[in-house]
Coordinates of C-alpha atoms in Angstrom, one line a residue:
F15 CA 127.2 195.5 15.0
V16 CA 130.0 195.6 17.6
T17 CA 133.7 195.9 16.9
I18 CA 136.2 194.6 19.4
S19 CA 139.9 195.4 19.0
V20 CA 142.8 193.7 20.7
R21 CA 146.4 194.6 20.1
N22 CA 148.5 191.6 18.9
L23 CA 145.4 189.4 18.8
K24 CA 146.0 185.6 18.4
T25 CA 143.4 185.0 15.8
D26 CA 143.1 181.3 16.6
S27 CA 142.1 182.1 20.2
V28 CA 138.9 184.0 19.3
S29 CA 135.7 182.6 20.5
V30 CA 132.3 184.3 20.2
G31 CA 128.9 182.9 21.3
F32 CA 125.3 184.0 21.2
S33 CA 122.1 183.3 23.0
A34 CA 118.7 185.0 22.8
D35 CA 119.7 187.8 25.1
D36 CA 123.4 188.0 25.4
F37 CA 126.7 187.4 23.6
F38 CA 130.2 186.6 24.8
F39 CA 133.7 187.1 23.4
S40 CA 137.0 185.7 24.5
A41 CA 140.5 185.8 23.0
S42 CA 144.1 186.3 24.0
D43 CA 147.0 188.3 22.7
S44 CA 150.5 187.2 21.7
K45 CA 151.6 187.4 25.3
D46 CA 148.7 185.1 26.4
K47 CA 146.8 187.9 28.2
A48 CA 143.2 186.8 28.2
Y49 CA 140.3 189.1 27.2
K50 CA 136.7 188.3 28.0
L51 CA 133.4 190.1 27.5
N52 CA 129.9 189.0 28.4
F53 CA 127.1 191.3 27.4
E54 CA 123.5 191.0 28.5
L55 CA 121.6 192.7 25.7
F56 CA 118.8 195.2 26.0
Q57 CA 116.7 193.4 23.3
D58 CA 116.6 189.9 22.0
I59 CA 118.7 188.7 19.1
T60 CA 118.4 185.7 16.8
P61 CA 121.5 183.6 17.7
T62 CA 121.5 181.5 14.5
E63 CA 121.5 184.6 12.3
S64 CA 124.1 186.5 14.3
N65 CA 127.8 186.1 13.3
W66 CA 131.3 187.3 13.7
E67 CA 134.4 187.8 11.5
L68 CA 138.0 188.8 11.8
L69 CA 138.5 192.1 9.9
Q70 CA 141.1 191.9 7.2
R71 CA 143.3 194.7 8.6
G72 CA 144.1 195.9 12.0
D73 CA 144.0 199.6 13.0
R74 CA 145.9 201.6 15.5
W75 CA 143.9 200.0 18.3
G76 CA 144.8 196.5 17.2
D77 CA 143.3 193.6 15.3
S78 CA 139.5 193.7 15.2
V79 CA 136.6 191.3 15.4
L80 CA 133.3 192.4 13.9
V81 CA 130.2 191.0 15.7
T82 CA 126.9 191.3 13.8
L83 CA 123.8 190.9 16.0
S84 CA 120.6 189.9 14.2
K85 CA 117.7 191.7 16.0
V86 CA 114.4 189.9 16.7
F87 CA 112.6 193.2 16.4
P88 CA 114.2 195.4 13.8
M89 CA 114.0 198.8 15.6
V90 CA 116.5 201.3 16.9
W91 CA 117.8 200.3 20.4
G92 CA 118.1 203.1 22.9
T93 CA 121.0 201.2 24.4
L94 CA 122.9 198.0 23.7
L95 CA 123.2 196.6 27.2
V96 CA 120.7 196.0 30.0
N97 CA 123.1 197.5 32.6
P98 CA 125.7 199.7 30.8
K99 CA 128.6 200.5 33.1

């Protein structure tokens, strides 16, 4: 799973999408600042079995979105991304 936190998140702006080898996230905060992530994953996932949810409570980093990735091959990944920066 991956947790993404945004201070003052506008919950209705959250968009998360999946394909076999990547996922993307976009949202904005209460000041309309845009946040976008696009991750190319190290291993394949099953998009139809992957999902996301808003966590019920924020923390000191902001409101959080929990992204659950369903692995095609259930093994430990040495890294999450193809090209971590």
